[in-house]
Short mmCIF file of C-alpha atoms and ligand atoms in Angstrom, two decimals:
data_model
loop_
_atom_site.label_atom_id
_atom_site.label_comp_id
_atom_site.label_asym_id
_atom_site.label_seq_id
_atom_site.Cartn_x
_atom_site.Cartn_y
_atom_site.Cartn_z
CA MET A 1 55.20 25.29 61.23
CA SER A 2 56.65 27.23 64.14
CA GLU A 3 55.39 28.52 67.45
CA PHE A 4 54.78 32.18 68.23
CA ILE A 5 53.01 34.00 71.05
CA GLU A 6 50.12 36.31 70.27
CA ILE A 7 49.96 39.18 72.76
CA VAL A 8 47.17 41.72 73.11
CA GLY A 9 48.58 44.64 75.07
CA GLY A 10 47.10 47.35 77.18
CA SER A 11 46.02 45.63 80.42
CA PRO A 12 47.82 46.59 83.63
CA LEU A 13 49.29 43.43 85.22
CA THR A 14 48.29 42.90 88.81
CA GLY A 15 48.74 40.08 91.30
CA SER A 16 51.45 37.75 92.49
CA VAL A 17 53.67 35.18 90.83
CA THR A 18 55.98 32.57 92.34
CA VAL A 19 59.29 32.33 90.53
CA GLY A 20 60.91 29.03 89.61
CA GLY A 21 64.35 27.78 90.57
CA ALA A 22 67.23 29.78 89.10
CA LYS A 23 68.28 28.33 85.75
CA ASN A 24 71.74 29.86 86.10
CA ALA A 25 72.25 28.14 89.46
CA GLY A 26 70.73 24.85 88.32
CA LEU A 27 73.20 24.45 85.44
CA PRO A 28 76.45 24.60 87.50
CA LEU A 29 74.96 22.61 90.39
CA LEU A 30 73.92 19.82 88.05
CA ILE A 31 77.31 19.85 86.31
CA SER A 32 79.04 19.64 89.71
CA THR A 33 77.36 16.27 90.32
CA LEU A 34 79.96 14.81 87.92
CA LEU A 35 82.52 15.31 90.72
CA THR A 36 81.17 12.38 92.75
CA SER A 37 80.04 8.79 92.28
CA GLU A 38 77.36 9.21 94.97
CA GLU A 39 73.75 10.31 94.43
CA CYS A 40 73.07 14.06 94.32
CA VAL A 41 69.56 15.49 94.50
CA LEU A 42 68.37 18.94 93.48
CA THR A 43 64.79 20.11 93.98
CA ASN A 44 62.91 23.11 92.49
CA VAL A 45 64.65 22.63 89.13
CA PRO A 46 62.74 24.55 86.42
CA ASN A 47 61.43 22.57 83.46
CA LEU A 48 63.25 24.43 80.70
CA THR A 49 65.04 23.54 77.49
CA ASP A 50 68.37 24.31 79.21
CA THR A 51 67.56 21.82 81.98
CA SER A 52 66.88 19.09 79.39
CA LEU A 53 70.16 19.94 77.67
CA VAL A 54 72.23 19.70 80.86
CA ILE A 55 70.56 16.38 81.75
CA HIS A 56 71.49 15.08 78.28
CA LEU A 57 75.04 16.28 78.93
CA LEU A 58 75.26 14.44 82.27
CA GLU A 59 73.96 11.25 80.64
CA GLN A 60 76.62 11.51 77.96
CA PHE A 61 79.27 11.39 80.71
CA GLY A 62 77.73 8.40 82.49
CA GLY A 63 75.19 10.15 84.72
CA GLU A 64 72.12 8.11 85.65
CA VAL A 65 69.50 10.84 85.84
CA GLN A 66 65.87 10.94 86.94
CA TYR A 67 63.84 14.13 86.51
CA ASP A 68 60.15 14.49 87.31
CA GLY A 69 59.86 18.10 86.16
CA SER A 70 61.05 19.50 89.49
CA THR A 71 63.44 17.12 91.29
CA VAL A 72 66.61 15.85 89.64
CA ARG A 73 68.46 12.79 91.00
CA VAL A 74 71.87 12.07 89.50
CA ARG A 75 74.40 9.34 90.12
CA THR A 76 77.54 9.06 88.03
CA PRO A 77 79.23 5.83 89.18
CA ARG A 78 81.98 6.21 86.53
CA LEU A 79 82.85 8.88 84.00
CA LEU A 80 82.14 7.22 80.67
CA ALA A 81 83.40 9.94 78.34
CA THR A 82 85.85 12.82 78.36
CA GLU A 83 84.58 14.80 75.40
CA ALA A 84 81.93 17.52 75.06
CA SER A 85 81.25 18.10 71.37
CA TYR A 86 80.74 21.45 69.65
CA SER A 87 77.07 20.69 69.01
CA LEU A 88 76.49 20.33 72.78
CA VAL A 89 78.55 23.36 73.79
CA LYS A 90 76.90 25.42 71.04
CA ALA A 91 73.42 24.43 72.22
CA LEU A 92 74.28 25.13 75.87
CA ARG A 93 77.27 27.37 76.50
CA ALA A 94 77.44 26.31 80.16
CA SER A 95 78.39 22.81 78.90
CA PHE A 96 81.93 24.21 78.75
CA TRP A 97 81.94 24.06 82.57
CA VAL A 98 82.27 20.24 82.43
CA LEU A 99 85.97 20.87 81.83
CA ALA A 100 86.69 21.19 85.58
CA PRO A 101 84.84 18.08 86.83
CA LEU A 102 86.23 15.96 83.98
CA LEU A 103 89.78 17.11 84.72
CA ALA A 104 89.52 16.89 88.49
CA ARG A 105 87.87 13.46 88.53
CA GLY A 106 88.97 11.89 85.24
CA ARG A 107 92.26 13.77 84.69
CA ALA A 108 91.48 14.41 81.02
CA ALA A 109 88.95 16.37 79.01
CA ARG A 110 88.27 17.47 75.47
CA VAL A 111 85.73 20.26 75.30
CA ALA A 112 84.81 22.35 72.26
CA LEU A 113 85.36 26.10 72.57
CA PRO A 114 81.99 27.83 72.96
CA GLY A 115 82.81 30.50 70.34
CA GLY A 116 80.86 33.73 70.11
CA ASP A 117 77.12 34.17 70.00
CA LEU A 118 74.59 36.86 69.31
CA ILE A 119 75.44 38.86 72.41
CA GLY A 120 79.22 38.99 72.08
CA ALA A 121 82.56 37.20 71.79
CA ARG A 122 82.51 35.50 75.23
CA PRO A 123 86.11 34.20 75.56
CA VAL A 124 87.18 31.53 78.09
CA ASP A 125 90.79 32.61 78.75
CA LEU A 126 90.17 33.03 82.50
CA HIS A 127 88.87 29.45 82.80
CA LEU A 128 91.93 28.08 81.01
CA GLU A 129 94.52 30.23 82.79
CA GLY A 130 93.12 29.20 86.17
CA LEU A 131 93.20 25.50 85.32
CA VAL A 132 96.78 25.83 83.98
CA LYS A 133 97.77 27.38 87.34
CA MET A 134 96.29 24.27 88.96
CA GLY A 135 98.64 22.10 86.90
CA ALA A 136 96.50 21.26 83.87
CA GLU A 137 98.23 20.95 80.51
CA ILE A 138 96.04 22.64 77.96
CA SER A 139 96.28 22.96 74.20
CA LEU A 140 93.83 24.24 71.61
CA LYS A 141 93.39 22.46 68.30
CA HIS A 142 90.65 22.79 65.68
CA GLY A 143 88.38 24.66 68.09
CA VAL A 144 88.72 22.07 70.86
CA VAL A 145 90.34 22.46 74.29
CA TYR A 146 92.50 19.41 75.08
CA ALA A 147 93.25 19.30 78.82
CA THR A 148 95.09 16.74 80.92
CA ALA A 149 96.30 16.54 84.51
CA GLU A 150 98.06 13.17 84.60
CA LYS A 151 99.12 13.47 88.24
CA GLY A 152 95.94 15.26 89.22
CA LEU A 153 95.34 18.97 89.73
CA ARG A 154 97.20 20.86 92.46
CA PRO A 155 96.02 23.73 94.70
CA ALA A 156 96.98 27.25 93.62
CA VAL A 157 96.45 30.95 94.21
CA ILE A 158 94.55 32.38 91.23
CA ASP A 159 93.76 36.01 90.53
CA LEU A 160 90.89 36.55 88.09
CA ARG A 161 91.34 39.74 86.06
CA PHE A 162 87.57 40.03 85.71
CA PRO A 163 84.89 38.51 87.99
CA SER A 164 83.66 35.99 85.43
CA VAL A 165 80.73 33.91 86.65
CA GLY A 166 81.65 30.90 84.53
CA ALA A 167 85.36 30.97 85.43
CA THR A 168 84.49 31.24 89.14
CA HIS A 169 82.11 28.23 88.86
CA GLN A 170 84.72 26.28 86.93
CA LEU A 171 87.57 26.94 89.37
CA ILE A 172 85.53 26.32 92.54
CA MET A 173 84.53 22.93 91.10
CA ALA A 174 88.13 22.06 90.18
CA ALA A 175 89.47 23.16 93.59
CA SER A 176 86.81 21.20 95.52
CA LEU A 177 88.16 17.89 94.22
CA THR A 178 91.82 18.93 94.55
CA PRO A 179 93.28 18.19 98.00
CA GLY A 180 94.84 21.28 99.60
CA ARG A 181 93.97 24.97 99.83
CA THR A 182 93.18 26.93 96.69
CA VAL A 183 92.64 30.68 96.93
CA LEU A 184 90.61 32.43 94.23
CA LYS A 185 90.83 36.23 94.07
CA GLY A 186 88.69 38.63 92.05
CA CYS A 187 85.77 36.17 92.02
CA ALA A 188 82.25 36.78 90.75
CA ARG A 189 79.90 37.50 93.66
CA GLU A 190 76.55 36.50 92.11
CA PRO A 191 74.04 34.56 94.26
CA GLU A 192 74.52 31.59 91.89
CA ILE A 193 78.17 31.36 93.03
CA ILE A 194 77.02 31.09 96.66
CA ALA A 195 74.52 28.40 95.62
CA LEU A 196 77.27 26.35 93.97
CA ALA A 197 79.63 26.77 96.95
CA ASN A 198 76.89 25.62 99.35
CA TYR A 199 76.17 22.58 97.17
CA LEU A 200 79.85 21.64 97.01
CA ASN A 201 80.14 22.11 100.78
CA GLY A 202 77.22 19.67 101.08
CA MET A 203 79.32 17.25 98.99
CA GLY A 204 82.15 17.55 101.53
CA ALA A 205 84.29 20.44 100.27
CA ASP A 206 85.15 23.31 102.60
CA ILE A 207 84.56 26.57 100.73
CA GLN A 208 84.69 29.90 102.56
CA GLY A 209 84.02 33.41 101.28
CA ALA A 210 81.57 32.75 98.41
CA GLY A 211 79.64 35.96 97.72
CA GLY A 212 82.84 37.97 98.30
CA ALA A 213 85.78 38.62 95.99
CA VAL A 214 88.11 36.10 97.70
CA ILE A 215 87.07 32.45 97.95
CA GLU A 216 89.15 29.87 99.78
CA VAL A 217 88.61 26.22 98.96
CA ALA A 218 89.90 23.36 101.08
CA GLY A 219 89.57 20.57 98.53
CA ARG A 220 89.12 16.84 99.15
CA SER A 221 90.34 13.73 97.36
CA GLU A 222 86.74 12.48 97.22
CA LEU A 223 83.35 14.14 97.38
CA GLY A 224 80.03 12.57 98.38
CA GLY A 225 76.34 12.97 97.58
CA THR A 226 74.13 15.83 98.73
CA THR A 227 70.64 17.30 98.50
CA ALA A 228 69.57 20.93 98.07
CA ASN A 229 66.69 23.12 96.99
CA LEU A 230 67.48 25.50 94.14
CA ILE A 231 67.36 29.24 94.90
CA GLY A 232 64.74 31.41 93.15
CA ASP A 233 65.45 32.91 89.74
CA ARG A 234 66.28 36.61 90.16
CA ILE A 235 66.18 37.28 86.41
CA GLU A 236 62.75 35.72 85.98
CA ALA A 237 61.59 37.66 89.07
CA GLY A 238 62.98 40.95 87.70
CA THR A 239 61.20 40.34 84.40
CA TYR A 240 57.79 39.99 86.12
CA LEU A 241 58.40 43.10 88.24
CA LEU A 242 59.19 45.05 85.07
CA ALA A 243 56.06 43.62 83.44
CA GLY A 244 54.02 45.22 86.25
CA ALA A 245 55.96 48.46 85.84
CA ILE A 246 55.62 48.81 82.06
CA THR A 247 51.89 48.03 82.06
CA GLY A 248 51.11 50.36 84.98
CA GLY A 249 50.11 47.66 87.48
CA GLU A 250 51.29 46.13 90.75
CA VAL A 251 53.15 42.81 90.81
CA THR A 252 54.47 40.76 93.73
CA VAL A 253 57.10 38.10 93.10
CA ASN A 254 57.38 35.32 95.67
CA GLY A 255 60.14 32.79 96.23
CA ILE A 256 63.05 35.21 95.90
CA ASP A 257 65.48 36.74 98.40
CA PRO A 258 65.41 40.53 97.76
CA MET A 259 69.20 40.62 98.34
CA PHE A 260 69.62 38.66 95.07
CA PHE A 261 68.62 41.73 93.05
CA GLY A 262 71.73 43.83 93.77
CA SER A 263 71.19 47.37 92.47
CA PHE A 264 68.12 46.45 90.36
CA LEU A 265 65.58 47.48 93.01
CA ASP A 266 67.33 50.87 93.48
CA ILE A 267 66.89 51.52 89.76
CA LEU A 268 63.19 50.66 89.98
CA ALA A 269 62.81 53.15 92.85
CA GLU A 270 64.66 55.79 90.75
CA MET A 271 62.11 55.15 87.99
CA GLY A 272 59.42 56.34 90.41
CA LEU A 273 58.09 52.90 91.33
CA SER A 274 57.11 51.94 94.85
CA VAL A 275 59.21 48.94 95.95
CA THR A 276 58.34 46.87 99.04
CA CYS A 277 60.48 43.93 100.18
CA GLY A 278 59.42 40.97 102.34
CA ASP A 279 61.64 38.09 103.53
CA SER A 280 61.23 36.21 100.27
CA SER A 281 59.11 38.52 98.15
CA VAL A 282 59.17 41.90 96.44
CA THR A 283 56.22 44.06 95.37
CA VAL A 284 56.54 46.79 92.77
CA LYS A 285 53.71 49.23 92.17
CA ARG A 286 53.43 51.99 89.62
CA THR A 287 51.55 55.04 90.80
CA GLY A 288 52.39 57.58 88.04
CA SER A 289 54.55 57.92 84.94
CA LEU A 290 57.83 56.02 84.73
CA LYS A 291 60.87 58.29 85.01
CA ALA A 292 63.91 58.10 82.75
CA VAL A 293 67.14 56.74 84.30
CA SER A 294 70.81 56.22 83.38
CA VAL A 295 71.99 52.68 83.98
CA LYS A 296 75.28 50.83 83.54
CA THR A 297 75.36 47.03 83.67
CA GLY A 298 78.07 45.41 85.81
CA PRO A 299 79.05 42.34 87.80
CA PHE A 300 76.94 41.64 90.92
CA PRO A 301 75.86 43.63 92.91
CA GLY A 302 75.80 45.95 89.90
CA PHE A 303 72.88 46.00 87.47
CA ALA A 304 72.60 42.51 85.92
CA THR A 305 73.22 42.40 82.17
CA ASP A 306 70.47 39.76 81.95
CA LEU A 307 67.92 42.39 83.05
CA GLN A 308 69.18 45.02 80.63
CA ALA A 309 66.83 44.03 77.79
CA PRO A 310 63.68 43.84 79.97
CA LEU A 311 64.62 47.18 81.57
CA MET A 312 65.05 48.76 78.13
CA ALA A 313 61.49 47.74 77.28
CA ALA A 314 60.18 49.62 80.35
CA LEU A 315 62.31 52.69 79.56
CA THR A 316 60.77 53.00 76.08
CA VAL A 317 57.64 54.41 77.76
CA ALA A 318 59.36 56.39 80.54
CA GLU A 319 59.11 60.20 80.61
CA GLY A 320 62.34 61.75 79.30
CA THR A 321 65.64 60.40 77.95
CA SER A 322 67.22 57.28 79.45
CA SER A 323 70.61 55.77 78.75
CA ILE A 324 72.04 52.30 79.20
CA GLU A 325 75.72 51.38 79.02
CA GLU A 326 76.39 47.66 78.53
CA THR A 327 79.77 46.84 80.11
CA ILE A 328 79.53 43.02 80.10
CA TYR A 329 78.65 42.06 76.50
CA GLU A 330 79.53 44.30 73.58
CA GLY A 331 76.76 43.06 71.27
CA ARG A 332 73.80 42.82 73.61
CA PHE A 333 71.45 45.32 71.95
CA GLY A 334 69.78 43.11 69.33
CA HIS A 335 66.41 43.78 70.97
CA ALA A 336 66.69 47.56 70.29
CA SER A 337 65.77 47.30 66.60
CA GLU A 338 62.88 44.93 67.41
CA LEU A 339 61.58 47.31 70.11
CA ALA A 340 61.70 50.02 67.43
CA ARG A 341 59.19 47.94 65.42
CA LEU A 342 56.74 48.56 68.29
CA GLY A 343 57.40 52.30 68.08
CA ALA A 344 60.27 52.69 70.57
CA GLN A 345 62.77 55.51 69.96
CA ILE A 346 66.21 54.00 70.60
CA LYS A 347 69.64 55.02 69.32
CA VAL A 348 72.50 52.53 69.64
CA ASP A 349 76.06 53.85 69.76
CA GLY A 350 78.63 51.12 70.44
CA ARG A 351 78.14 49.87 73.98
CA SER A 352 75.58 52.59 74.83
CA VAL A 353 71.98 53.28 73.95
CA THR A 354 69.81 56.35 74.35
CA ILE A 355 66.08 55.85 74.76
CA GLU A 356 63.59 58.68 74.18
CA GLY A 357 60.44 57.69 76.04
CA VAL A 358 57.28 57.61 73.88
CA GLU A 359 53.70 57.96 75.07
CA ARG A 360 52.65 54.60 73.73
CA LEU A 361 53.90 51.58 71.81
CA ASN A 362 51.94 49.90 69.02
CA GLY A 363 51.60 46.15 68.49
CA ALA A 364 53.64 44.51 65.70
CA PRO A 365 55.25 41.17 64.82
CA VAL A 366 58.71 40.91 66.44
CA ASP A 367 61.52 38.36 66.82
CA GLY A 368 63.02 37.56 70.23
CA LEU A 369 66.56 36.60 69.28
CA ASP A 370 67.92 35.54 72.68
CA ILE A 371 66.32 34.63 76.00
CA ARG A 372 66.26 38.11 77.51
CA ALA A 373 65.57 39.88 74.20
CA ALA A 374 62.47 37.70 73.87
CA ALA A 375 61.35 38.62 77.40
CA SER A 376 61.95 42.30 76.67
CA LEU A 377 59.78 42.18 73.55
CA ALA A 378 57.03 40.31 75.38
CA LEU A 379 56.95 43.10 78.01
CA ALA A 380 56.83 45.82 75.37
CA ALA A 381 54.04 43.96 73.56
CA LEU A 382 52.07 43.69 76.82
CA ALA A 383 52.19 47.48 77.13
CA ALA A 384 51.55 48.19 73.44
CA GLU A 385 48.23 49.13 71.96
CA GLY A 386 46.78 46.29 69.88
CA LYS A 387 48.07 42.90 68.88
CA SER A 388 51.70 41.71 68.63
CA GLU A 389 53.27 38.43 67.64
CA LEU A 390 56.43 37.27 69.37
CA HIS A 391 58.39 34.90 67.12
CA GLU A 392 61.50 32.74 67.75
CA VAL A 393 59.82 31.64 70.98
CA HIS A 394 62.31 28.80 71.51
CA HIS A 395 64.70 31.38 72.98
CA LEU A 396 62.12 32.39 75.60
CA ARG A 397 61.58 28.71 76.48
CA ARG A 398 65.23 28.45 77.55
CA GLY A 399 64.69 30.77 80.51
CA TYR A 400 61.00 31.19 81.41
CA GLU A 401 58.94 28.27 82.71
CA HIS A 402 55.13 28.46 82.19
CA PHE A 403 55.51 31.98 80.78
CA GLU A 404 52.01 32.33 79.33
CA ARG A 405 50.36 30.78 82.41
CA LYS A 406 52.23 33.04 84.85
CA MET A 407 51.55 36.15 82.76
CA SER A 408 47.86 35.22 82.30
CA ASN A 409 47.50 34.85 86.06
CA LEU A 410 48.61 38.49 86.32
CA GLY A 411 45.91 39.50 83.83
CA ALA A 412 47.92 39.46 80.61
CA ARG A 413 46.24 38.47 77.36
CA LEU A 414 48.57 36.14 75.46
CA TRP A 415 48.41 32.76 73.77
CA SER A 416 50.83 30.34 72.19
CA ARG A 417 50.03 29.85 68.49
CA ILE A 418 51.41 27.77 65.67
CA SER A 419 52.09 29.68 62.46
CA ASP A 420 50.28 28.40 59.40
CA PRO A 421 52.69 27.50 56.58
CA GLU A 422 50.21 29.15 54.17
CA ASP A 423 51.07 32.51 55.76
CA PHE A 424 54.49 32.14 54.23
CA ILE A 425 53.13 31.11 50.84
CA PHE A 426 50.92 34.23 50.67
CA ALA A 427 53.82 36.35 51.86
CA GLY A 428 55.80 35.05 48.89
CA CYS A 429 58.52 33.27 50.96
C1 UD1 B 1 76.82 33.91 83.13
C2 UD1 B 1 75.34 33.73 82.92
C3 UD1 B 1 74.80 34.78 81.97
C4 UD1 B 1 75.15 36.17 82.47
C5 UD1 B 1 76.65 36.27 82.75
C6 UD1 B 1 77.05 37.59 83.39
C7 UD1 B 1 74.92 31.36 83.19
C8 UD1 B 1 74.53 30.07 82.54
N1 UD1 B 1 75.09 32.41 82.37
O1 UD1 B 1 77.45 33.73 81.85
O2 UD1 B 1 73.38 34.64 81.89
O3 UD1 B 1 74.80 37.11 81.49
O4 UD1 B 1 77.06 35.22 83.63
O5 UD1 B 1 76.34 37.80 84.55
O6 UD1 B 1 75.06 31.44 84.38
N2 UD1 B 1 85.05 36.75 80.04
C9 UD1 B 1 86.35 36.79 79.59
N3 UD1 B 1 87.12 35.67 79.76
C10 UD1 B 1 86.64 34.55 80.36
C11 UD1 B 1 85.32 34.52 80.82
C12 UD1 B 1 84.53 35.65 80.64
O7 UD1 B 1 86.81 37.79 79.05
O8 UD1 B 1 87.40 33.57 80.49
C13 UD1 B 1 84.18 37.94 79.83
C14 UD1 B 1 83.03 37.62 78.86
O9 UD1 B 1 83.42 37.78 77.53
C15 UD1 B 1 82.01 38.63 79.26
C16 UD1 B 1 82.21 38.76 80.77
O10 UD1 B 1 83.51 38.25 81.02
O11 UD1 B 1 82.29 39.87 78.66
C17 UD1 B 1 81.18 38.03 81.59
O12 UD1 B 1 81.26 36.67 81.35
P1 UD1 B 1 80.90 35.58 82.47
O13 UD1 B 1 80.68 36.27 83.77
O14 UD1 B 1 81.91 34.53 82.40
O15 UD1 B 1 79.51 35.06 81.93
P2 UD1 B 1 79.03 33.56 81.77
O16 UD1 B 1 79.49 32.74 82.92
O17 UD1 B 1 79.33 33.09 80.39
#
């Protein structure tokens, strides 16, 4: 038996939705708690599979964790392990980021290489090169990174060839518990980087420049406890705004700083949508047909790759020919063939796709093969005529808290269902 979501499309979504805490900020902040023996608290933490996985990870390293579904309290009096196994890193790629805290605090770490996944190769060379510059000795054997820093890490000047989010998180964490001044150039500028820097500053580090390309870290020999409220999830927020757009409605997302969207809101305006920003809210209203656009994903403040799949869903019903170039992950178009099952006209050519807008989509069973692909297919199904079934729902559960409830509150018609094993027998499987 497995879960799927039944979606009956065709109703314009209208109303407001409050987004949860940002999953992609929660993961590094929780991992950074391994840098101190004192209690760290994080509120507004979304109740997602990825949150459970990171809590399990912290416990494996000696973290004493309490989580009530929103607030996490962690204390790690001593690091009890130095190894993150392949099964953990495979289940949660961000687990690889424990390398820095383990090295900085425990002076040794063994962490499995994340390997590739459905959306691309995803190497970690920038993480490793940065840590080597900080004095770590690193070797790779049988798919595992062995890292030691017997005399402790040392401050360094590190130039990242590409603004990798993960490498920036990793190196800020390492530098925070390394006495002296580390300078990181070519850093990722995503809001989640600022969130991590603020959290580490609360723990006693002195980090300047987060949100820009150059970050300077005055590290300490010890860090202390801290408390913070997690920022809102810009990808979840963008998904709900696009749900309003594709169904022809008007959706307000609350609990999000409009600056977190980078160029996303400009693209929505180019698509002919009316966009209104408040201090911590954004409203998007569709007044006519959606217009075709040409979009290229890029590091923040460019168009977020995590919103590429949900955007593609909306462009399937836009007037004219749209194009998307994916510059971050070479294989991130798995949703295109599933959108085609709903009647979308999409042609994939390497890192680019061309989308011929159609008048309407038609409901069908589809598989959501990663978090954002699943969200994209849910949006398309909400706009399609008739009934769809979204399968492989466990991917959606990694990134969207209370998905059906939030969508229903906007007027969507969708329900979680359990597939009957007899369906498979009759289908001859
Ligand atoms: C994070 C996000 C993910 C988002 C991505 C880009 C989390 C948990 N995940 O992933 O949702 O899609 O940022 O915004 O926050 N690269 C290298 N060498 C490296 C590291 C990265 O070549 O050492 C390349 C990757 O292959 C990829 C690109 O850089 O092509 C972006 O990767 P990165 O920014 O590191 O993404 P993640 O931190 O893995």
